[in-house]
XYZ file of C-alpha atoms in Angstrom:
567
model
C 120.667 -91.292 83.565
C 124.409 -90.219 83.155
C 123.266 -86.225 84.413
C 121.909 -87.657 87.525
C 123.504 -90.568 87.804
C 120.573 -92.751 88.271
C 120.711 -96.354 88.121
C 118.069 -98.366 85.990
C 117.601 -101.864 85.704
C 114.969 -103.411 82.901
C 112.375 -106.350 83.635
C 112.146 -107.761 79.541
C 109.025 -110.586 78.734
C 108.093 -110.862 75.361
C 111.003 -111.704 73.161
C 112.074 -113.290 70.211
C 115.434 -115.155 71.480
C 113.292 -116.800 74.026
C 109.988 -118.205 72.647
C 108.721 -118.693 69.113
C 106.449 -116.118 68.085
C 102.577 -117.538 68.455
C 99.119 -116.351 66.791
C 96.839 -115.149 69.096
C 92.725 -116.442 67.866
C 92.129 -113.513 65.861
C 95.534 -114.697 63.807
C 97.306 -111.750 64.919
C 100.921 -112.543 66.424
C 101.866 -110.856 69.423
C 104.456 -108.155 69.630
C 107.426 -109.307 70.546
C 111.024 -108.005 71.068
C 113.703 -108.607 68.703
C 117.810 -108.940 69.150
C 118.238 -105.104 68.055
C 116.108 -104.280 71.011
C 116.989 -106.383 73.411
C 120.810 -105.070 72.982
C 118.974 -101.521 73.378
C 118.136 -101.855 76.632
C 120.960 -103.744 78.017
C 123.136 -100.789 76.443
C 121.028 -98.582 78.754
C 121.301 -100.555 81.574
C 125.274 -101.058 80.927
C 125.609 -97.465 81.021
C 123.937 -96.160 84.498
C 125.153 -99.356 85.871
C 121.986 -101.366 86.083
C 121.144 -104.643 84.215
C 118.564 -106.158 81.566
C 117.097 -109.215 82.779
C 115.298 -110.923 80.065
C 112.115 -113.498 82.007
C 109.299 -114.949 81.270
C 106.183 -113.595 82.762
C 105.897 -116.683 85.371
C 109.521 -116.093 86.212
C 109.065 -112.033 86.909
C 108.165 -112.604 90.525
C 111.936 -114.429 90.942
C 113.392 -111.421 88.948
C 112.013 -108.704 91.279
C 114.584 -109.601 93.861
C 117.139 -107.582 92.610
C 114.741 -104.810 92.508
C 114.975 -105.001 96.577
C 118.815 -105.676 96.574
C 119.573 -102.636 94.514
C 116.866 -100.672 96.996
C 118.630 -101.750 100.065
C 120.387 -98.941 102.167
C 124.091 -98.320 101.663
C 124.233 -100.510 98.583
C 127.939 -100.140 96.670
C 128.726 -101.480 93.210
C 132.008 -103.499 94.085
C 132.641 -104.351 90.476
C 131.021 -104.418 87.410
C 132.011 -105.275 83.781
C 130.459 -106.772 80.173
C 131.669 -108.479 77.722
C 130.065 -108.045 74.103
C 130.687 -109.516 71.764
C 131.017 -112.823 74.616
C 134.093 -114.603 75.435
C 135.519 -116.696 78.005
C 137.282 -114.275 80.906
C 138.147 -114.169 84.683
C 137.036 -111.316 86.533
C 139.044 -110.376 89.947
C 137.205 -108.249 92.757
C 138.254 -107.438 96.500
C 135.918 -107.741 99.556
C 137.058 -105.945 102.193
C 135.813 -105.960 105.989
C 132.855 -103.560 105.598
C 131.152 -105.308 103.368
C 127.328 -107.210 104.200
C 124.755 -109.385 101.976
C 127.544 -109.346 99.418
C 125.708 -110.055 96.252
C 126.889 -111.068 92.527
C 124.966 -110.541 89.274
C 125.633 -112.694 85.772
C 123.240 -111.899 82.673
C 123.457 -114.199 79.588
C 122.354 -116.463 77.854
C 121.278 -119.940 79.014
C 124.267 -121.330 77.678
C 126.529 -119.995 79.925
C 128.597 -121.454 82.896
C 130.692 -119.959 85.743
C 132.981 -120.615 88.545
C 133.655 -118.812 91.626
C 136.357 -119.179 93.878
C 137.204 -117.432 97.012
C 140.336 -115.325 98.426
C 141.308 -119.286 100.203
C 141.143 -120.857 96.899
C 137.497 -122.551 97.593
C 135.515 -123.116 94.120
C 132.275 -123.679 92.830
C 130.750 -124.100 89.766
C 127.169 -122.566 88.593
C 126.429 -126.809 88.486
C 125.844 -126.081 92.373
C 122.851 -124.337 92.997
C 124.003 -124.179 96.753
C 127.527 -124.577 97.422
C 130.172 -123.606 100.039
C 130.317 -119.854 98.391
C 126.949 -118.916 97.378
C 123.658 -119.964 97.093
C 122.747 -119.662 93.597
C 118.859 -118.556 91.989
C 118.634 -118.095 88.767
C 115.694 -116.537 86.153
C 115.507 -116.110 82.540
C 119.037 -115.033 81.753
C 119.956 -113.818 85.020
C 122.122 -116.032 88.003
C 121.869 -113.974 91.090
C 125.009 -115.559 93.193
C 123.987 -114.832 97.558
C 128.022 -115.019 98.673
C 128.977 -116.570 102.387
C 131.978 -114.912 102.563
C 132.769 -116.446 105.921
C 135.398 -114.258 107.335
C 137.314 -114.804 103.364
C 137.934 -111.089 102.833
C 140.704 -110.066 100.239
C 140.754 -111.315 96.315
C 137.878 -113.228 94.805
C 137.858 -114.317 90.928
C 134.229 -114.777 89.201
C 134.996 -116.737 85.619
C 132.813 -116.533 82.798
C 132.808 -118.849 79.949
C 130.258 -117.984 77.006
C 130.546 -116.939 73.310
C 127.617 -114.324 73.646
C 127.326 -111.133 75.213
C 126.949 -110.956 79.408
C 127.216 -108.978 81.918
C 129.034 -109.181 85.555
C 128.080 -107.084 88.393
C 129.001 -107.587 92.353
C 127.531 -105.612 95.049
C 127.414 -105.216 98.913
C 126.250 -103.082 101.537
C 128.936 -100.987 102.931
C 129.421 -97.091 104.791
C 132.747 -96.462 102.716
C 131.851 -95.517 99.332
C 133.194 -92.279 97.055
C 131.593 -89.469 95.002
C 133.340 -87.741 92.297
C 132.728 -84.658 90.190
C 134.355 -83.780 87.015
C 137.019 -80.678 87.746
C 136.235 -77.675 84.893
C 138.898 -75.868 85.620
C 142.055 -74.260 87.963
C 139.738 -71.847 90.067
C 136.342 -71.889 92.115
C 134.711 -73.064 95.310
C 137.591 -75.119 96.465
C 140.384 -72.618 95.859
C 142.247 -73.386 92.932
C 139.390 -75.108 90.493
C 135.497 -75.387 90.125
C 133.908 -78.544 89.552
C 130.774 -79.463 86.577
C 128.233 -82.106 85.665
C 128.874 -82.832 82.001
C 131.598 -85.592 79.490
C 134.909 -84.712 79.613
C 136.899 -84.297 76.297
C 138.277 -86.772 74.815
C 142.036 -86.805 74.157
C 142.667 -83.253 76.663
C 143.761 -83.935 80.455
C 140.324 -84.462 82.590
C 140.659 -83.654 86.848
C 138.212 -85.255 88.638
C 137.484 -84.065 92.283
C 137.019 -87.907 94.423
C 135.943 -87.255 98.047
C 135.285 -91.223 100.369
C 132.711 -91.132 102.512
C 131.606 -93.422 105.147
C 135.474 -93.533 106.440
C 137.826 -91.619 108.054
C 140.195 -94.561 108.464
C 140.997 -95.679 104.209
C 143.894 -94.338 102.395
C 143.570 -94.425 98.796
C 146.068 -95.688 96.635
C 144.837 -96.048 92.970
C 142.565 -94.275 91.182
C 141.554 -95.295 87.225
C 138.919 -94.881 84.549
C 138.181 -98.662 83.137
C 136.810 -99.727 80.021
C 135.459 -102.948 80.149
C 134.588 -103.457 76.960
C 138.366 -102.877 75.869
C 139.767 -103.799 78.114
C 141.170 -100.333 78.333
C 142.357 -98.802 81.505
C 143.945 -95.583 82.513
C 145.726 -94.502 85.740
C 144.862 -90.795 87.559
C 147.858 -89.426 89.645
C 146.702 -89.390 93.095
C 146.493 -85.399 95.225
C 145.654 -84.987 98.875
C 143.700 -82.106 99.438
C 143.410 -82.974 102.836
C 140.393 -84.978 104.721
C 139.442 -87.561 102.365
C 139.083 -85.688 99.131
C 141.691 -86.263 96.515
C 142.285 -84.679 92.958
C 143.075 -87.437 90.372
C 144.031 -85.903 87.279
C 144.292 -87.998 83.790
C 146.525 -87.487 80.883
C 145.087 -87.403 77.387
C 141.994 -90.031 77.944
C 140.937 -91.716 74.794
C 137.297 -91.710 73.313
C 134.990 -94.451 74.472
C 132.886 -94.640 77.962
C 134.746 -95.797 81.141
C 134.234 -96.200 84.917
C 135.969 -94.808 87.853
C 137.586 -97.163 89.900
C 138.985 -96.730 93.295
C 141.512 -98.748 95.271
C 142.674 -98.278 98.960
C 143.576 -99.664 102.276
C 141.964 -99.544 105.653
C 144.492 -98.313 108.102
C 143.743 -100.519 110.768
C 143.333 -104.632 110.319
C 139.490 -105.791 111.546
C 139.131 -109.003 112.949
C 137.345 -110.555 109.666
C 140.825 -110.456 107.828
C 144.630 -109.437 107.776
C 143.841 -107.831 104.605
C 143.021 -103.948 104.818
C 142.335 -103.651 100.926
C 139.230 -102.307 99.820
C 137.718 -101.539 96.278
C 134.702 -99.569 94.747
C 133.299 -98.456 91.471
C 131.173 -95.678 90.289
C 127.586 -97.255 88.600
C 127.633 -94.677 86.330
C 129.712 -94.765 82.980
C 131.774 -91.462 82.314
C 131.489 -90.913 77.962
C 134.002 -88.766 76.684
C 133.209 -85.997 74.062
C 134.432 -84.216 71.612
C 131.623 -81.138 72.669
C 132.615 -78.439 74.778
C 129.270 -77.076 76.682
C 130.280 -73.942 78.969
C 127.759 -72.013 81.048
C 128.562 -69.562 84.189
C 125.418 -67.748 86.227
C 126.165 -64.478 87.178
C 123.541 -65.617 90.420
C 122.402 -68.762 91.861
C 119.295 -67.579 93.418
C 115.774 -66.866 91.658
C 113.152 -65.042 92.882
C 109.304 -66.522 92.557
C 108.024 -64.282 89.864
C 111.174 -63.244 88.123
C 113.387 -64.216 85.125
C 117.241 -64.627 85.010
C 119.324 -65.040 81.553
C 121.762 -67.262 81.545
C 124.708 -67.241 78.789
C 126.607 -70.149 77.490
C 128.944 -71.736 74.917
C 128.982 -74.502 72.954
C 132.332 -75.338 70.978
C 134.060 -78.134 68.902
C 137.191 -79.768 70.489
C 140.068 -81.886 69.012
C 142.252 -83.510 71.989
C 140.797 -81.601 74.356
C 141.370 -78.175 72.651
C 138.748 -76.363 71.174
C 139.308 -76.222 66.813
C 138.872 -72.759 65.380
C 139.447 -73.951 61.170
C 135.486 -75.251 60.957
C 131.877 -74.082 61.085
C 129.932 -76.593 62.660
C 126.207 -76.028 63.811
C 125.095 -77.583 67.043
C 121.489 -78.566 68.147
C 120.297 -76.841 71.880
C 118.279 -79.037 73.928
C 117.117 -77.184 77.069
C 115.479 -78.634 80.827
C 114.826 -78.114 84.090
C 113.058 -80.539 86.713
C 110.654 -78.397 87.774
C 108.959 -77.936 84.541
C 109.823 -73.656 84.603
C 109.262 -71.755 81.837
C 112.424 -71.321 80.230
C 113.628 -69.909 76.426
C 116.542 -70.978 74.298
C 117.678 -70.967 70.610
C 117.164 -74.358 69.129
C 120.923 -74.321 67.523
C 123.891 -71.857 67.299
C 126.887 -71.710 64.670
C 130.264 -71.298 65.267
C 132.145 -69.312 62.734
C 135.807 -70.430 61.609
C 138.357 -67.505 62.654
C 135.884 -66.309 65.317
C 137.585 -68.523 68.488
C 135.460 -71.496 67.614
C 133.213 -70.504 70.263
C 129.058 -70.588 69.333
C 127.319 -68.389 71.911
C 123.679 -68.752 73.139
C 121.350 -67.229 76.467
C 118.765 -69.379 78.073
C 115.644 -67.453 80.198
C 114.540 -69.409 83.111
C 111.251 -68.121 84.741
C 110.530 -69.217 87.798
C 106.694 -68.620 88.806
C 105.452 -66.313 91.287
C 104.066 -69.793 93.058
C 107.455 -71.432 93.138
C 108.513 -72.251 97.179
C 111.286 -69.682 98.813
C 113.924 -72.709 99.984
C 113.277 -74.894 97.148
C 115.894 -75.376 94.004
C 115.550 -76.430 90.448
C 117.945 -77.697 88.172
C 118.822 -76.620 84.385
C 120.320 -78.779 81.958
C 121.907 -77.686 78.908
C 122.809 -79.976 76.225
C 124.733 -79.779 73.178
C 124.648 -82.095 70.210
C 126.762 -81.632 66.843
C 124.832 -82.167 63.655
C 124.954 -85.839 63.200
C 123.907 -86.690 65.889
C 126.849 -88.637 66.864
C 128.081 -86.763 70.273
C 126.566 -84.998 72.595
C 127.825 -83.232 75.954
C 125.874 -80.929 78.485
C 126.099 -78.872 81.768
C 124.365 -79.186 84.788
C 123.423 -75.972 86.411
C 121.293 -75.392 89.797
C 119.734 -72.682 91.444
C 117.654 -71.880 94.784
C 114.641 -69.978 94.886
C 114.787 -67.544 97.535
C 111.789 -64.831 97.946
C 113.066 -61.097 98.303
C 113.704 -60.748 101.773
C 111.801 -57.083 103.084
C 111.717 -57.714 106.883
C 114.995 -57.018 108.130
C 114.230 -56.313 112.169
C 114.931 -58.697 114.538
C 112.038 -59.758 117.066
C 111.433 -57.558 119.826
C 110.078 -58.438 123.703
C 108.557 -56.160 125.401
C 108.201 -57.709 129.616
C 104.262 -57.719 130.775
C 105.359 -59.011 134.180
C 107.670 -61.001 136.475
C 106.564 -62.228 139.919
C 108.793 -63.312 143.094
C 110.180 -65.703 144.855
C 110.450 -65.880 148.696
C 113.818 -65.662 149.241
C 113.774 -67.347 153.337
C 112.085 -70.670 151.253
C 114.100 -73.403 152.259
C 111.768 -76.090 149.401
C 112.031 -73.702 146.455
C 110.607 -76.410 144.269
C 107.369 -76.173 146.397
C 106.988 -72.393 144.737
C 106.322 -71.261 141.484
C 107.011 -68.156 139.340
C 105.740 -66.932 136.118
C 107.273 -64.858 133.103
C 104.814 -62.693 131.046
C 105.894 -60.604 127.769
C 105.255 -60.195 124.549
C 107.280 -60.644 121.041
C 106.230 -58.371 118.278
C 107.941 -57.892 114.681
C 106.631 -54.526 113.538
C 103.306 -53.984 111.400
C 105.682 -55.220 108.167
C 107.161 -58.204 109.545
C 106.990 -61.580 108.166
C 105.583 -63.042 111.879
C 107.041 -65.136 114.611
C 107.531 -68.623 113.361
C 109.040 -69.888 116.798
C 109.413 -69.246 120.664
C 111.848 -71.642 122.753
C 113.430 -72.127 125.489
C 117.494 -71.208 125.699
C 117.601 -71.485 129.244
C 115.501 -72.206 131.684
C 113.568 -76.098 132.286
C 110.056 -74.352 132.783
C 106.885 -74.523 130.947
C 106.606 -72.154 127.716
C 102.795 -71.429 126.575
C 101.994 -68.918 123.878
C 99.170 -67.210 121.894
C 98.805 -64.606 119.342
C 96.650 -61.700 118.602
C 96.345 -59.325 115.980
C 96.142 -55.401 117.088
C 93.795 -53.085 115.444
C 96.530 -51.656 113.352
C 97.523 -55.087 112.332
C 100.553 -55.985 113.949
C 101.067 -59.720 115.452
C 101.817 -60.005 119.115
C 102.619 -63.106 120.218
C 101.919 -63.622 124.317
C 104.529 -65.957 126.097
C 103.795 -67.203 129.554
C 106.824 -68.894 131.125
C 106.466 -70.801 134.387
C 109.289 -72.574 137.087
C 110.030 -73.600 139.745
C 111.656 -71.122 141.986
C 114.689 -73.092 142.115
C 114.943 -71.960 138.200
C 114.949 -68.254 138.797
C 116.354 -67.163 135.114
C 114.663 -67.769 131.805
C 115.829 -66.729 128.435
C 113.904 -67.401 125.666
C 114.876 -66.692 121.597
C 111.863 -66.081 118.882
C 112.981 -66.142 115.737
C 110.365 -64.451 112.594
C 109.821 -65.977 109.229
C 112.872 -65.027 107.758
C 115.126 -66.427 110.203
C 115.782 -62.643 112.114
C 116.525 -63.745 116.001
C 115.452 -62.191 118.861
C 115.898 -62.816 122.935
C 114.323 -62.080 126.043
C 115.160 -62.729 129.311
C 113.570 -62.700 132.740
C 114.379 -62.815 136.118
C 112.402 -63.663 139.141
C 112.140 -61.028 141.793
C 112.952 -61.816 145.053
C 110.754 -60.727 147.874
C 112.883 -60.326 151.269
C 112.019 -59.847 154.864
C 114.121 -57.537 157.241
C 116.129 -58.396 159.782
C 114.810 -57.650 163.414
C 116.968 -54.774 164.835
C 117.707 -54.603 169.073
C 116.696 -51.205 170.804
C 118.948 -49.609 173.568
C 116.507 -50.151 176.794
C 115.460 -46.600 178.122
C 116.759 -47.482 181.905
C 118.810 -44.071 182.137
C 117.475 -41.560 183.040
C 118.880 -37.885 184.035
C 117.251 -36.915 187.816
C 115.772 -33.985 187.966
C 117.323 -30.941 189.924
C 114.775 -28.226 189.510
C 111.540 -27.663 191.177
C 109.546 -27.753 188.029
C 105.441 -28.503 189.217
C 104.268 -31.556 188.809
C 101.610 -30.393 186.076
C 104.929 -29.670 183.833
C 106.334 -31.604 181.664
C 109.079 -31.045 178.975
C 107.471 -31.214 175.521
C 109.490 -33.625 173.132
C 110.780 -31.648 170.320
C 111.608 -34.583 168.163
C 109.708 -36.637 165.486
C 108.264 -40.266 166.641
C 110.426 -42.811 165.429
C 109.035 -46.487 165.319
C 111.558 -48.940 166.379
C 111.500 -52.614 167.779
C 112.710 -53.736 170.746
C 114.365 -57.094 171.606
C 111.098 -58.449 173.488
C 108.961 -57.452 170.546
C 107.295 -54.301 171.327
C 106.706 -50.962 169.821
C 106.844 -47.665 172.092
C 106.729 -44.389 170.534
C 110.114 -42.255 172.191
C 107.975 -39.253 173.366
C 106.139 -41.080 175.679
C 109.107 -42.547 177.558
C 110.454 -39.643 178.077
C 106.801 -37.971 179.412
C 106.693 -40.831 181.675
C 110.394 -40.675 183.080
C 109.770 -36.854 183.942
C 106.759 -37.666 185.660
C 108.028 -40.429 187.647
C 111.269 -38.288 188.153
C 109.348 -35.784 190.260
C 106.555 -37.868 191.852
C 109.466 -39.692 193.467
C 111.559 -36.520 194.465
């Protein structure tokens, strides 16, 4: 639960604080849960943040509504806090303007009694199953309080008053939330330090990296790590790195398991309040540790089939700094979610005068089956030798096949037909686009043609050649007031290509205007009649302005004739 931060909440029937143990016919009693266990699983729940809510069967149905609160979308933990052993105690939380269906949670015993009163000073007491703040249900040891905020944003106060152990939880449905990740150390991904999954160390300075989401608009002013069973709580000193991620480092933390708490202000007032304070808190408890658990992967990516090694260290620590004056033998537990083959030793030894550093390599095969774009996650875990501490580290890789097709998509154009260039209604004519994309006899295929420009229609088909390459046929077709088309194919592997097209336009000629042949040069000579001057050049075909084609050589036959005749 703490690795992945999950949140778990327990249904309990069947226990001794709640009905007397009863022999079935056959004079066998029925197994029932005692106190020991009971405080089990609300230990578990207490940690991830969830609850154990102890009904009777008949009252299960009533119990499974907080089952659909906590599976709501955009569900934050407001506040949350126990007290064991019980005692009487106020508990103060802020609503803030985002928040909807703001819900509050109280586990104990049937002896308890609360009041809650609102940022106005209204009250009521768990006597009122449906007051002017809440509308109250309750089953088996759990009062699930509905709040009517009413436009009452800014400081609410929940009081408790019982002798045994409970629990208080409030939650609403809100965009502005945070994430945070524990810092390793000075240097990585974000420029000057890396971030892990794992406990920090108890006593040493612990960085956490805190980024708000949800928001662009909240400033964060406060930033601490909250023991509620204390109480016990430490402040982080705030850094801006800019956007809405901020490094909150804490000085020398003390052993025991805490929650992150952040505090801010909206920059701008809503209309629900004149308060711009908001507050959150991480589900999860943080548990410091007194194990250091290293690991670094020379690569994040594994190939289907293959097998990485990946080293790591697993040292003792005393305020935060590893102790070199012991040997101390620590037990290996080794994971991965997708159920991989993977190797490990079982323990390693440090050595005292050797750094205090135990040194180990884990295999992880992944199979030759295994997805190219999926990921699994490792998990290596450290525990010292009785069994009293534990820490781990959170590794994760992709799985990425060998890439061997390297070419880009090539088009090869089939054919382009026109457009009539004198068509006035160009959306009355059509044109089409023909080519093909191939990627070579050792590509991985085309996974995808589409359109980059163009608002035609795209159809395609593909064919195998007798030497085995693909060949996928595209067939665009527009309008011919969409003369241009490119369109991008892009293989297996992501490799892009592009083709683009043109329509050809299909023209008509201008009409040209021929000089009229009404000048002609008289003849002087006596030349017979049955002569006639042979024309030396070649027939030219011209058109005249009424329309009709004469061939040159005959005009000028004709005007020699006449020429004579008439002399």
């Amino acid at each position: 639960m703490e690795s992945t931060k999950s949140q778990v909440t327990f249904m309990l029937t069947g226990f001794a604080a709640v009905r007397r143990r009863r022999r079935t016919s056959q004079g066998v009693a029925p197994r029932v849960m005692g106190r020991s266990a009971v405080q089990l699983y609300q230990d578990l729940a207490q940690a991830s943040g969830g609850q154990a809510i102890q009904v009777t069967k008949s009252e299960l149905s009533l119990a499974t509504s907080v089952i659909v609160d906590s599976s709501a979308s955009a569900v934050v933990t407001v506040f949350q806090a126990s007290r064991n052993p019980g005692r009487p105690d106020s508990f103060n939380f802020t609503v803030d303007s985002s928040l909807q269906n703001i819900t509050a949670y109280i586990t104990g015993d049937s002896a308890l009694t609360f009041s809650l009163t609102s940022s106005t000073g209204v009250s009521q007491t768990s006597s009122q199953s449906s007051g002017p703040l809440a509308f109250v249900t309750t089953a088996g040891n759990l009062r699930r309080l509905s709040l009517n905020t009413d436009n009452e944003t800014g400081l609410w106060q929940l009081s408790v008053s019982s002798n045994n152990p409970y629990l208080v939880k409030v939650t609403g449905q809100s965009s502005v939330d945070f994430i945070y990740n524990l810092v390793e150390e000075h240097e990585g991904a974000h420029g000057d330090f890396s971030v892990k999954e794992g406990r920090p160390l108890s006593g040493g300075n612990t960085s956490f990296l805190v980024t708000v989401t949800g928001s662009d608009t909240v400033k964060v002013t406060e930033v601490t790590l909250f023991d509620s069973s204390g109480p016990t709580e430490v402040k982080g000193s705030l850094q801006s790195l800019g956007s809405n991620d901020f490094l909150v480092t804490f000085s020398g933390i003390p052993a025991g398991e805490f929650v992150l708490i952040l505090k801010g202000e909206a920059s701008s007032s809503t209309s629900r309040s004149t308060s711009s304070s908001f507050q959150r808190q991480a589900s999860t408890q943080i548990k410091t540790s007194s194990i250091s658990v290293t690991a670094q992967a020379n690569n994040t990516n594994i190939e289907p089939g293959t097998t990485i090694s990946i080293p790591f260290t697993v040292a003792a620590t005393a305020d935060g700094v590893i102790t070199d004056s012991t040997t101390e033998t620590f037990t290996v537990r080794v994971s991965n979610d997708r159920s991989y083959t993977s190797t490990s030793p079982s323990s390693v030894t440090t050595v005292a005068g050797s750094g205090g550093k135990a040194n180990g390599t884990v295999t992880l095969t992944a199979p030759s089956s295994a997805a190219s774009g999926s990921d699994v996650t490792l998990t290596i875990e450290g525990e010292n030798a009785a069994a009293t501490d534990i820490n781990y580290v959170v590794l994760r890789f992709s799985v990425t096949a060998k890439v061997t097709d390297v070419n880009r998509p090539v088009c090869q154009v089939v054919n382009t037909s026109t457009c009539d260039s004198t068509s006035l209604l160009c959306a009355s004519s059509q044109w089409e686009f023909i080519a093909n994309f191939t990627d070579g006899i050792n590509g991985t295929g085309i996974e995808s043609v589409t359109i980059s420009q163009g608002n035609g229609t795209l159809n395609m088909s593909t064919v195998v050649e007798a030497g085995g390459e693909n060949i996928t046929l595209v067939t665009y077709t527009a309008s011919c007031c969409s003369p241009i088309v490119e369109l991008t194919a892009v293989d297996s592997v992501g490799n892009v290509g592009t083709c683009v097209g043109q329509a050809r336009v299909l023209t008509t000629p201008p009409p040209t205007t021929m000089t009229p042949a009404t000048t002609t040069t008289p003849a002087t000579t006596t030349t017979p009649a049955t002569t006639t001057t042979p024309a030396t050049t070649s027939a030219v075909q011209t058109t005249s302005t009424g329309g009709y084609t004469l061939n040159i050589s005959t005009i000028v036959w004709l005007t020699v004739v006449f020429s004579v005749l008439w002399k």
